[in-house]
XYZ file of C-alpha atoms in Angstrom:
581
model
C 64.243 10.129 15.361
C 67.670 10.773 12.919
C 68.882 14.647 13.955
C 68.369 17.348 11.714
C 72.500 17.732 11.594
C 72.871 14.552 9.974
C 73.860 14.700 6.163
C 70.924 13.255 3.791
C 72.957 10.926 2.646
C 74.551 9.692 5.924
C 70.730 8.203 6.357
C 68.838 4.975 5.919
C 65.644 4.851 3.878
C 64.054 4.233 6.609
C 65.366 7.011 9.058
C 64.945 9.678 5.762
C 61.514 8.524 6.176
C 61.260 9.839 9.440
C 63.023 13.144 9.098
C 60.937 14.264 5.966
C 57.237 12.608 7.077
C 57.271 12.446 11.042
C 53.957 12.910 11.626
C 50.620 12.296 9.827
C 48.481 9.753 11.698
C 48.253 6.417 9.872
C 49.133 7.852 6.558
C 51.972 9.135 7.331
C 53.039 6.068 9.316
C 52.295 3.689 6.135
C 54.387 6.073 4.050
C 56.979 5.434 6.223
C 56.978 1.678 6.283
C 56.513 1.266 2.176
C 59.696 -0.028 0.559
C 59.502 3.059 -2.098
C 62.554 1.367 -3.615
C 60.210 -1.259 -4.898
C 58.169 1.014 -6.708
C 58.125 3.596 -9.581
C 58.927 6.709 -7.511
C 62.262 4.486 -6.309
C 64.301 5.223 -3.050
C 63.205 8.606 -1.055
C 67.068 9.812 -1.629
C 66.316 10.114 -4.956
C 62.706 12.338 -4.475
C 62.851 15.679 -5.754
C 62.156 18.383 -2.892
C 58.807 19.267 -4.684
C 57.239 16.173 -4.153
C 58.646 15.988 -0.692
C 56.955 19.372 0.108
C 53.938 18.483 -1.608
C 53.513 15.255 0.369
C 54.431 16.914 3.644
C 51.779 19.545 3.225
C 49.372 16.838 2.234
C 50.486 14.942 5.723
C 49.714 17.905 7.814
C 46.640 18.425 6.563
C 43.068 17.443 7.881
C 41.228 18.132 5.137
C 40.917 15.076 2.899
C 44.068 15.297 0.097
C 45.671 13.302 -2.293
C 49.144 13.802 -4.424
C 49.692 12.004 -7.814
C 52.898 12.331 -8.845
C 55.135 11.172 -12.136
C 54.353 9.957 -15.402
C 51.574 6.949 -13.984
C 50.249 9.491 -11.288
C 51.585 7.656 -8.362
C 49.513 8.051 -5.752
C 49.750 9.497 -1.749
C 46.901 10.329 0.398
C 46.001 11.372 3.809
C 43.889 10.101 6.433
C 40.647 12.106 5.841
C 41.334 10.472 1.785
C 41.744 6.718 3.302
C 37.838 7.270 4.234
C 36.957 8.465 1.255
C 38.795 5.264 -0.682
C 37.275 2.452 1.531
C 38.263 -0.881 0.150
C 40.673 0.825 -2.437
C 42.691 1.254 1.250
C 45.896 1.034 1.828
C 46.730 -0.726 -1.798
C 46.368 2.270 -3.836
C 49.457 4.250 -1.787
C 52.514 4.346 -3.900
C 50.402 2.664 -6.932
C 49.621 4.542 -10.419
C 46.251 5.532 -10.471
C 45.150 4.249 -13.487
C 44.724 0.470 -12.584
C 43.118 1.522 -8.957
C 40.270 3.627 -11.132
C 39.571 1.684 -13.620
C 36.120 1.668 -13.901
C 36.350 5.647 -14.107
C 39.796 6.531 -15.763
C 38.017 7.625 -18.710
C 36.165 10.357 -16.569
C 39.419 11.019 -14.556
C 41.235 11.680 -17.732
C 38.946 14.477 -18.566
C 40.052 16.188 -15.046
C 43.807 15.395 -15.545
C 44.583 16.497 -18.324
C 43.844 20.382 -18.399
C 45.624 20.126 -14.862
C 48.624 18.313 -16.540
C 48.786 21.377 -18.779
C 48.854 23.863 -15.918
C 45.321 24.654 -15.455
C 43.441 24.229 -12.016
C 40.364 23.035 -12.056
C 37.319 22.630 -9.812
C 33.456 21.150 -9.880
C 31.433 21.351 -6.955
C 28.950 18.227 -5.760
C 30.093 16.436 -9.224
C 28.697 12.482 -9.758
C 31.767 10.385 -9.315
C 31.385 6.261 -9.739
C 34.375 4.473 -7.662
C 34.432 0.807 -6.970
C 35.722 1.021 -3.458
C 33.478 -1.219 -1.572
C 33.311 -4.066 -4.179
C 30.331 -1.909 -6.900
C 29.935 0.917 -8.698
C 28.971 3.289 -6.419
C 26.874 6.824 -6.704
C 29.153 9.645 -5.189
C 29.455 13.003 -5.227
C 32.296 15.149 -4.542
C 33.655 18.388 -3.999
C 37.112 18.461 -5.970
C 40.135 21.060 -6.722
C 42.996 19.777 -9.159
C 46.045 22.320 -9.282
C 49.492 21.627 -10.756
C 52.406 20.799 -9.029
C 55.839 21.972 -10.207
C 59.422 19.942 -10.260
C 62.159 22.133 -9.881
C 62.562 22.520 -13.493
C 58.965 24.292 -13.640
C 57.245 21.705 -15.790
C 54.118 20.265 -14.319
C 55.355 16.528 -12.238
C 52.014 15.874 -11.157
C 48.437 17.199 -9.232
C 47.819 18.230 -6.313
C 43.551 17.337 -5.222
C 41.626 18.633 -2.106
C 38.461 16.648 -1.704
C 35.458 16.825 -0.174
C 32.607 13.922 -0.189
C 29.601 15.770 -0.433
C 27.721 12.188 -1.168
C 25.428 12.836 1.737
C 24.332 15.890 0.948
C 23.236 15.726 -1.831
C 21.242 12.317 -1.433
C 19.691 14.036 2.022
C 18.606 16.982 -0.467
C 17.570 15.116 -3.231
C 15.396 12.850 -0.707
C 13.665 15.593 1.027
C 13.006 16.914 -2.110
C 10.733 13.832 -3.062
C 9.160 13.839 0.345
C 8.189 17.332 -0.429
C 6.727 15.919 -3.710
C 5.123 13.337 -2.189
C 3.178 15.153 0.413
C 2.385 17.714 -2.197
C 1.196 15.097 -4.276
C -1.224 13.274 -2.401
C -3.021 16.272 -0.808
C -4.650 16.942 -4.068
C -5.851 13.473 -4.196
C -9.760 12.771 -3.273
C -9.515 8.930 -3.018
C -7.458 6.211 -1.905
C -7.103 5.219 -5.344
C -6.078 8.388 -6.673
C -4.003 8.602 -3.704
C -1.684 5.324 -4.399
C -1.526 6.817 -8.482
C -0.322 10.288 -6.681
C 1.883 8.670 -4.589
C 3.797 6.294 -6.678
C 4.160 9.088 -9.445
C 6.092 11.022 -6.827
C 8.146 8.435 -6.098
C 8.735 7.892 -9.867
C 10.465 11.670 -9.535
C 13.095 9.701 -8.022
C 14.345 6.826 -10.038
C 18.416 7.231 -8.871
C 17.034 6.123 -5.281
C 13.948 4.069 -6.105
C 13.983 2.801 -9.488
C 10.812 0.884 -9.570
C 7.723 1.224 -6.743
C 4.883 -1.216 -6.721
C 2.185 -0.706 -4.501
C -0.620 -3.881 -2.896
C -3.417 -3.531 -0.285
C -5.086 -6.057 1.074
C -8.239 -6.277 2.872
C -8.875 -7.911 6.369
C -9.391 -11.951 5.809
C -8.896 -11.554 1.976
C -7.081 -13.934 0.335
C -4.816 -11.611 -1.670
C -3.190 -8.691 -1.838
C -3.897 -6.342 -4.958
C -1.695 -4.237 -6.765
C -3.174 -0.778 -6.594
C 0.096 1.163 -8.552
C 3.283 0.965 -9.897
C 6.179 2.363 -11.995
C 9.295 0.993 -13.634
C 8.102 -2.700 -14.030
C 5.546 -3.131 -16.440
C 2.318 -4.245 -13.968
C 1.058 -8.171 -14.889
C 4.799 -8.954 -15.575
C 6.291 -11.561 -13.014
C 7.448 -9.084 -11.055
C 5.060 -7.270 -11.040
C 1.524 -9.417 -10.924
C -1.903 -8.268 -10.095
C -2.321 -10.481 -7.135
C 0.156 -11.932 -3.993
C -1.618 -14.863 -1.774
C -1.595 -13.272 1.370
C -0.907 -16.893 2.919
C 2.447 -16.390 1.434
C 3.167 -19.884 -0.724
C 6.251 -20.495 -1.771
C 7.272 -19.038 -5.359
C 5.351 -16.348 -5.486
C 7.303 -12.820 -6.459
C 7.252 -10.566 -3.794
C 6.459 -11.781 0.232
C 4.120 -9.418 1.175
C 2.698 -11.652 3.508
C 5.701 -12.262 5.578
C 6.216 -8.280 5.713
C 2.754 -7.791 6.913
C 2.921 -10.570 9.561
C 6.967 -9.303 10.820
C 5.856 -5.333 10.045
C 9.065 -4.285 9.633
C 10.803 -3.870 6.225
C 11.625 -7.174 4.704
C 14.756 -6.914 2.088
C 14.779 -9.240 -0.945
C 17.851 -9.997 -2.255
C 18.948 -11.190 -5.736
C 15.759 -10.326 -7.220
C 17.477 -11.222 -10.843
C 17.614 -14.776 -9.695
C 14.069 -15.161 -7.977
C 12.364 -12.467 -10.936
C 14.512 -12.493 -14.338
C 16.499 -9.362 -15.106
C 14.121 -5.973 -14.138
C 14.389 -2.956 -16.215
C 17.572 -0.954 -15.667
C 15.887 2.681 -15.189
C 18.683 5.406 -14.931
C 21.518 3.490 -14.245
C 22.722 1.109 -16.669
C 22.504 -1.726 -14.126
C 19.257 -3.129 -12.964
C 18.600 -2.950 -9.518
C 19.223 -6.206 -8.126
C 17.297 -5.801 -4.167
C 14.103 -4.770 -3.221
C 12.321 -3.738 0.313
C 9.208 -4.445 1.224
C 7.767 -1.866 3.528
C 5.061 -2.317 5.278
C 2.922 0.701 5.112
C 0.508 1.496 8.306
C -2.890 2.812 7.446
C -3.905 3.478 11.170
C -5.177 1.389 14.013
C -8.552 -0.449 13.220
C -8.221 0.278 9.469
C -9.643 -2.832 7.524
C -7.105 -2.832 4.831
C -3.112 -2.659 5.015
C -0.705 -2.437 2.464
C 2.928 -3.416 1.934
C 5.103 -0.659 -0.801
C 8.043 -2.760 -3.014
C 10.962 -0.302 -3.769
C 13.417 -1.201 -5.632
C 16.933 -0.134 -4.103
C 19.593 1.051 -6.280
C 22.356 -0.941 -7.365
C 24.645 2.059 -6.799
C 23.831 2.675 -3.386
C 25.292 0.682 -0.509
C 21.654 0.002 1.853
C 22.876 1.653 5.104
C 21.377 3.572 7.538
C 20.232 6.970 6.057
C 19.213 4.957 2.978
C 16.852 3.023 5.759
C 15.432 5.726 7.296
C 14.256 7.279 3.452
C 12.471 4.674 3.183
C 10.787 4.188 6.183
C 10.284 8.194 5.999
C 8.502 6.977 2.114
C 6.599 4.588 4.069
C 5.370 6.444 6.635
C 4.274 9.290 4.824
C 2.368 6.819 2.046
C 0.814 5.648 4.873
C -0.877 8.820 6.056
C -1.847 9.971 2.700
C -3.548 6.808 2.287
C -5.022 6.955 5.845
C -6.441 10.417 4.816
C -7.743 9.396 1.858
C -9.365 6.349 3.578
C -10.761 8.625 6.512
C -12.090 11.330 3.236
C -13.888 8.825 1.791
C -15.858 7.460 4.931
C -16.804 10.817 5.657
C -18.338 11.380 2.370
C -20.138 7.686 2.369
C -21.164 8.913 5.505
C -22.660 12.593 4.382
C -24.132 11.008 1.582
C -25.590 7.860 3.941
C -27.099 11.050 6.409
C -28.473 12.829 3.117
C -30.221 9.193 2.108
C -31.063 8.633 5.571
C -32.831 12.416 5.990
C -34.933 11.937 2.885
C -36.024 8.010 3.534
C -36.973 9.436 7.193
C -38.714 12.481 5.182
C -40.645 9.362 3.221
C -40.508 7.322 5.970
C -42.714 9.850 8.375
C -44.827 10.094 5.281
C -46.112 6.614 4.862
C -46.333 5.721 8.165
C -48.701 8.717 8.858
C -50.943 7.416 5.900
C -51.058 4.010 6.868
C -51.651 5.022 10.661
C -54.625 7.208 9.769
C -56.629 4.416 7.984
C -56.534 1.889 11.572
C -57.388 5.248 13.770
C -59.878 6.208 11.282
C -61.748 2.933 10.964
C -60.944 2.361 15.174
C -63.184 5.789 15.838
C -65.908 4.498 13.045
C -66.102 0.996 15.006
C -66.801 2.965 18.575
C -69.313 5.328 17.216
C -71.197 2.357 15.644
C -70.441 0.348 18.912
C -72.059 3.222 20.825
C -75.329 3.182 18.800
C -75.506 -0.356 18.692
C -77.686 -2.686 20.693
C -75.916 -5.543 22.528
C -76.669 -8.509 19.991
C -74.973 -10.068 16.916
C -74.053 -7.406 14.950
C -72.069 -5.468 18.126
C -70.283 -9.247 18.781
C -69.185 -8.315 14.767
C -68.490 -4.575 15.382
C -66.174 -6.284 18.470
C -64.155 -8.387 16.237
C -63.629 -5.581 13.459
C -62.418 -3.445 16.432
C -59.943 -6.596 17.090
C -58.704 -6.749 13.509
C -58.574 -3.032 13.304
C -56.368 -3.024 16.527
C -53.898 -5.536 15.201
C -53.343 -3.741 11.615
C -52.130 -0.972 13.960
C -50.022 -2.649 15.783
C -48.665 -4.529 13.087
C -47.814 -0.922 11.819
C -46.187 0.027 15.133
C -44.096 -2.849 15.372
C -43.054 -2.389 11.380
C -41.920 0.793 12.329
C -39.981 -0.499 14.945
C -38.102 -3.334 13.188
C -37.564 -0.117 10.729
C -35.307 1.556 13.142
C -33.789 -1.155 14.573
C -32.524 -2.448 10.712
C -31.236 1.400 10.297
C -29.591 1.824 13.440
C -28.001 -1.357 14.939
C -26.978 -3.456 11.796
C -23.677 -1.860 11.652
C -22.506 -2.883 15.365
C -23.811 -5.900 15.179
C -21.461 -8.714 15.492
C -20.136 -11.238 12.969
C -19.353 -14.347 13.189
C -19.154 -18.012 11.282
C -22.012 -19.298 10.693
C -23.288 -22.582 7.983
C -25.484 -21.238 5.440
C -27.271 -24.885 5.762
C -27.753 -24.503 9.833
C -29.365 -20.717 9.061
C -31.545 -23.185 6.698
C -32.714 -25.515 9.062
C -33.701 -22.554 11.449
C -35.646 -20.286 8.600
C -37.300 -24.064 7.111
C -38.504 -24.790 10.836
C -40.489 -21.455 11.010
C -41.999 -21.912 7.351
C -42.430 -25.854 7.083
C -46.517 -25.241 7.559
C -46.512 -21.991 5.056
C -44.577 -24.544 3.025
C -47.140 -27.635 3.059
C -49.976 -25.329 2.651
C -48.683 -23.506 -0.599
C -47.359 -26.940 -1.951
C -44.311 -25.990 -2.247
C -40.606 -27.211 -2.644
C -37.510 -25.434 -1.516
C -34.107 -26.673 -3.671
C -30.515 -25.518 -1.519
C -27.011 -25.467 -3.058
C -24.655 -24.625 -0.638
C -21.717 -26.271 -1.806
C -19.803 -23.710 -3.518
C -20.056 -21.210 -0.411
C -20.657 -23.293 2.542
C -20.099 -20.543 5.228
C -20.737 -16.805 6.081
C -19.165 -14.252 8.046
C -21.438 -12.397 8.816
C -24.316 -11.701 11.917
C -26.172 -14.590 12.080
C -29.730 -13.064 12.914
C -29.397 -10.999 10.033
C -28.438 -13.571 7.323
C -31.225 -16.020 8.668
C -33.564 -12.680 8.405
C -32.716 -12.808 4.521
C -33.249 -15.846 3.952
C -36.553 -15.887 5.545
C -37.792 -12.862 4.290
C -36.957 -14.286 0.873
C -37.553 -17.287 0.801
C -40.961 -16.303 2.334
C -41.921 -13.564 -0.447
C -41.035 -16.720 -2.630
C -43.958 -18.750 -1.200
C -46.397 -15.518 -1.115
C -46.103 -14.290 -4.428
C -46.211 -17.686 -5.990
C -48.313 -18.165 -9.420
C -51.491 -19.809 -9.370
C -51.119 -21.484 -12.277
C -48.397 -23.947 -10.562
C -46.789 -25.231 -7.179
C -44.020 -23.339 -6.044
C -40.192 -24.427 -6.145
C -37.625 -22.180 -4.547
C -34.022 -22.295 -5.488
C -31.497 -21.303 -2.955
C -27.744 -20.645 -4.234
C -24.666 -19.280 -2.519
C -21.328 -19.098 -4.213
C -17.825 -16.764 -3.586
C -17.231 -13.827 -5.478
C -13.813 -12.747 -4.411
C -13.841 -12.274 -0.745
C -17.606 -11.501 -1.196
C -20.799 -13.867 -0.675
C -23.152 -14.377 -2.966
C -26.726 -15.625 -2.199
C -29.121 -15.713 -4.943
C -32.950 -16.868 -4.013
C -34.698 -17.843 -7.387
C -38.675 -19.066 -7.810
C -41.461 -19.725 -10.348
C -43.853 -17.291 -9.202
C -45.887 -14.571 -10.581
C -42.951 -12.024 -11.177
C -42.630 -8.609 -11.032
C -43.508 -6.116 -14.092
C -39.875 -4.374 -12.803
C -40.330 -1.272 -15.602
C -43.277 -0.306 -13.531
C -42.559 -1.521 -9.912
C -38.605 -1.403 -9.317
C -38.917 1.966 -7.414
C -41.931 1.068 -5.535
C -40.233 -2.532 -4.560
C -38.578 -1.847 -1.699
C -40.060 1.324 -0.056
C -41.656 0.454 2.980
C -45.025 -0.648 3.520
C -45.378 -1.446 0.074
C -47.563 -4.507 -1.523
C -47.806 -5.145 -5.277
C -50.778 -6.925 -4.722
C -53.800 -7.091 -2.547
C -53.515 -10.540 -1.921
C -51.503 -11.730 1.498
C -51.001 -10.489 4.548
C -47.808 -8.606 5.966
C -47.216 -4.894 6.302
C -45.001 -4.480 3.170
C -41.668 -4.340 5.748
C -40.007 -7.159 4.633
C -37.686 -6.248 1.377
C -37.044 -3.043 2.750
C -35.950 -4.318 5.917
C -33.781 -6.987 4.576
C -32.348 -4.013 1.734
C -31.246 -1.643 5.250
C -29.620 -3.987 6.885
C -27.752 -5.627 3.969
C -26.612 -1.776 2.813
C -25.726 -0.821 6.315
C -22.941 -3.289 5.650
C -21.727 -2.267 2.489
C -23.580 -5.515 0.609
C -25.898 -4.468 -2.372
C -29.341 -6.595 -3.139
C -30.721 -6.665 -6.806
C -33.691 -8.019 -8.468
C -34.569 -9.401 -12.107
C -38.436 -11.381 -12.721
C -40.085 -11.993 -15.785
C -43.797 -11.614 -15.347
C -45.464 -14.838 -15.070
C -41.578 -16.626 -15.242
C -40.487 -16.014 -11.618
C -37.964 -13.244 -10.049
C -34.383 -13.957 -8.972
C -33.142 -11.773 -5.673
C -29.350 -11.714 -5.680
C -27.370 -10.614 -2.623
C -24.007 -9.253 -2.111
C -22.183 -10.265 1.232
C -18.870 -7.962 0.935
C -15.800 -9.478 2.915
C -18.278 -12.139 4.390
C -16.392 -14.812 2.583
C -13.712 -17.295 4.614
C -10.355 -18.540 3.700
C -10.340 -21.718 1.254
């Protein structure tokens, strides 16, 4: 270090350095080392003691500063600055500003200027878009500008204190949409209305997510849906209606692949794989995306993956990370909620249903109970006052038949509460709609040859069911038996079994020629139980409404439509009982 006795002049460059900028951490030591003869400012001798103050000060500070100095705004900066300049780092020291900020000047200009004509100014948390990590980037700063004098008193250049508030004001403007969001989806009744709530909050936020796009999919379904979206036009290519959920190569977005890793999957160079996307706020389109898998709770049948869009001002680091997994997180509780809302009010509704069939239930059964106990006390008072003979061997044998209606009724009532009370936990599995055939043909083959009949099967289309196997043989035989019963006299009849996929459904349909059903008059009375549209046949009237409980206790639906003297078609719905292609 040169003594403080020595004359200026009597000094190197180099040991000037040192005597005016001793200290400063790595800023200071760079100033030290730069050949200032080699640039605009020229050798330190020649430095007027204003800048040398000015970049002294600047030194000893910790606060982040900067000097520009001269004509082209040379610039000097301090450690806490060189963070603040990232890849602009070291090459901007001693270089005029205006090649270094390009891709802003025109916005710097607007700052330097009134400071170049002795005003000081300052903005608080302003937008400021450097290129100092290789793109535009989304900033925000904290800023004073004040003159700096030359000893002459005419304003040599400007003086900044900064502070990068960038942070900040992304952590505020973030919460705020979380806010949104959860105030959002507690209005919403359903999941459906849920996913529109949620994605319009996110839309609140287009500088961080500049297009959303929502898809659920179902346990064993072959795709995944889109449910909502903003900022990319749904049915576009980046934006389509469904995703195979066996992920195949060339499809837009892999949801798939994020549902099987659940963790966030990012997509880079989404112009190449999609085509240019909308640009949204910024005047660049984004050009990543994340897919974030979105948890709707353990056992939930459905899951769902959320596409964001991530800006293309925004480097993806770790705060911008945690957003999103904060966005995912809370989408999926709102859509848990919703979920767990809308069982419970299937489930009121299926008690209220339930109360007034066991209201109807009770009912019926008491009527056609009294008729067997009223006809079983006739039969012993007659068999008391009868003589042993004939006609008590016949009283005997009307007791019999008497006995078994009854018990027919008892066990009908039975089969009644098993169909409402253990068809939801009972257990599915894969079965062949053709072995379920054989099983139900085996029981029926002498019904069969005794009505004439001929049963036609097409089970091509949907080979196989997922479904309890007990209970989809108990359709078919129940159907396929009503088929044969209520056939027309006026011809032998042919039964026409069908099964085919609707979406991840199963469809059964069980067509015949018979008699029909006048459906205007009988559709309400055509599946209560105990009920018989005719006199003829035996059975207790169980069957249709049996088959109807246990198909609805699993969400499936079963309609009718006859023609009178034409036939009547029964179609069944078999939701999610449908198998991968």
């Amino acid at each position: 270090m040169p003594a403080f006795d020595v004359p200026e002049a009597s000094l190197s460059e180099a040991e000037f350095l040192c005597r005016l900028f001793p200290n400063g951490g790595e800023m200071g030591a760079r100033i030290r080392q730069l050949d200032w003869s080699a640039t605009q400012l020229g050798p330190v001798h020649g430095w007027p003691q204003s800048l040398r103050t000015a970049v002294a000060v600047m030194l000893g500070s910790r606060i982040p500063m900067m000097v520009h100095w001269g004509p082209e705004l040379v610039h000097f900066y301090n450690d806490g600055y060189a963070t603040i300049l990232h890849t602009k780092h070291p090459g901007a020291l001693g270089q005029p500003a205006a090649p270094w900020w390009a891709e802003m000047w025109p916005f710097l200009l607007t700052i330097f200027e009134p400071v170049l004509a002795g005003q000081t100014t300052y903005f608080e948390n302003g937008l400021v878009l450097p290129n100092r990590q290789g793109f535009v980037e989304e900033t925000y700063f904290t800023f004073s500008h004040s003159p700096l004098y030359d000893e002459k008193g005419a304003v040599a250049g400007i003086f900044v204190t900064a502070l990068e508030t960038t942070a900040s004001v992304l952590q505020q403007r973030r919460l705020a949409l979380l806010s949104h969001l959860t105030a959002q989806t507690a209005l919403a009744t359903s999941p459906a209305e849920t996913a529109q709530h949620l994605i319009g909050a996110l839309a609140t936020n287009p500088h961080d997510i500049p297009f959303a796009l929502l898809y659920t999919h179902e346990l064993r379904a072959e795709h995944a849906h889109l449910r909502a979206w903003f900022g990319v036009p749904a049915g576009e290519p980046a934006a389509p209606a469904a995703l195979a959920a066996a992920s195949p190569l060339h499809q837009a977005w892999p949801v798939a692949d994020a549902l099987r890793q659940a963790e966030p999957l990012l997509v880079p160079s989404i112009a190449e794989r999609l085509g240019a996307l909308p640009a949204g706020d910024w005047p660049v389109p984004p050009q990543q995306a994340l897919l974030l898998p979105v948890s709707l709770g353990e056992g939930s049948p459905e899951s769902a993956v959320l596409v964001v869009g991530l800006s293309a001002r925004l480097p993806l680091n770790e705060a911008y990370r945690s957003f999103l997994s904060l966005v995912a997180d809370y989408a999926g509780r709102a859509l848990a909620r919703a979920q767990a809302a809308a069982e419970d009010r299937r489930l009121t509704q299926a008690l209220r249903e339930m109360n007034a069939s066991l209201d109807s239930f009770v009912h019926i059964v008491a009527h056609d109970l009294r008729g067997p106990v009223t006809n079983l006390r006739g039969l012993a008072d007659a068999y008391a006052d009868e003589e042993p003979g004939p006609a008590r061997e016949h009283l005997v044998a009307l007791v019999r038949h008497e006995a078994g209606r009854l018990s027919d009724t008892v066990q009908g009532l039975l089969q009644v509460l098993r169909a409402q009370y253990e068809a939801p936990v009972a257990e599915a599995e894969v079965a062949a709609w053709a072995d379920l055939y054989a099983g139900v043909h085996a029981e029926l083959a002498e019904y069969l040859r005794q009505q004439h009949g001929t049963v036609v099967t097409d089970f091509a289309a949907a080979p196989r069911v997922h479904y309890p196997p007990a209970y989809a043989a108990s359709i078919l035989k129940n159907l396929v038996h009503n088929a044969l019963k209520y056939r027309s006299p006026h011809r032998p009849p042919v039964v026409r079994i069908q099964t085919r996929r609707d979406g991840q459904a199963v469809v059964l349909t069980v067509a015949d020629n018979g008699r029909g059903i006048d459906l205007p008059r009988d559709h309400e009375r055509l599946f209560q139980p105990f009920t018989r549209l005719t006199g003829e046949g035996e059975g207790a009237g169980l069957g249709l409404h049996l088959i109807r409980t246990l198909i609805q206790q699993r969400g499936g639906t079963l309609t009718v439509a006859s023609t009178p003297n034409v036939g009547t078609t029964f179609t069944v719905v078999l939701p999610g009982a449908a198998l991968p292609r």
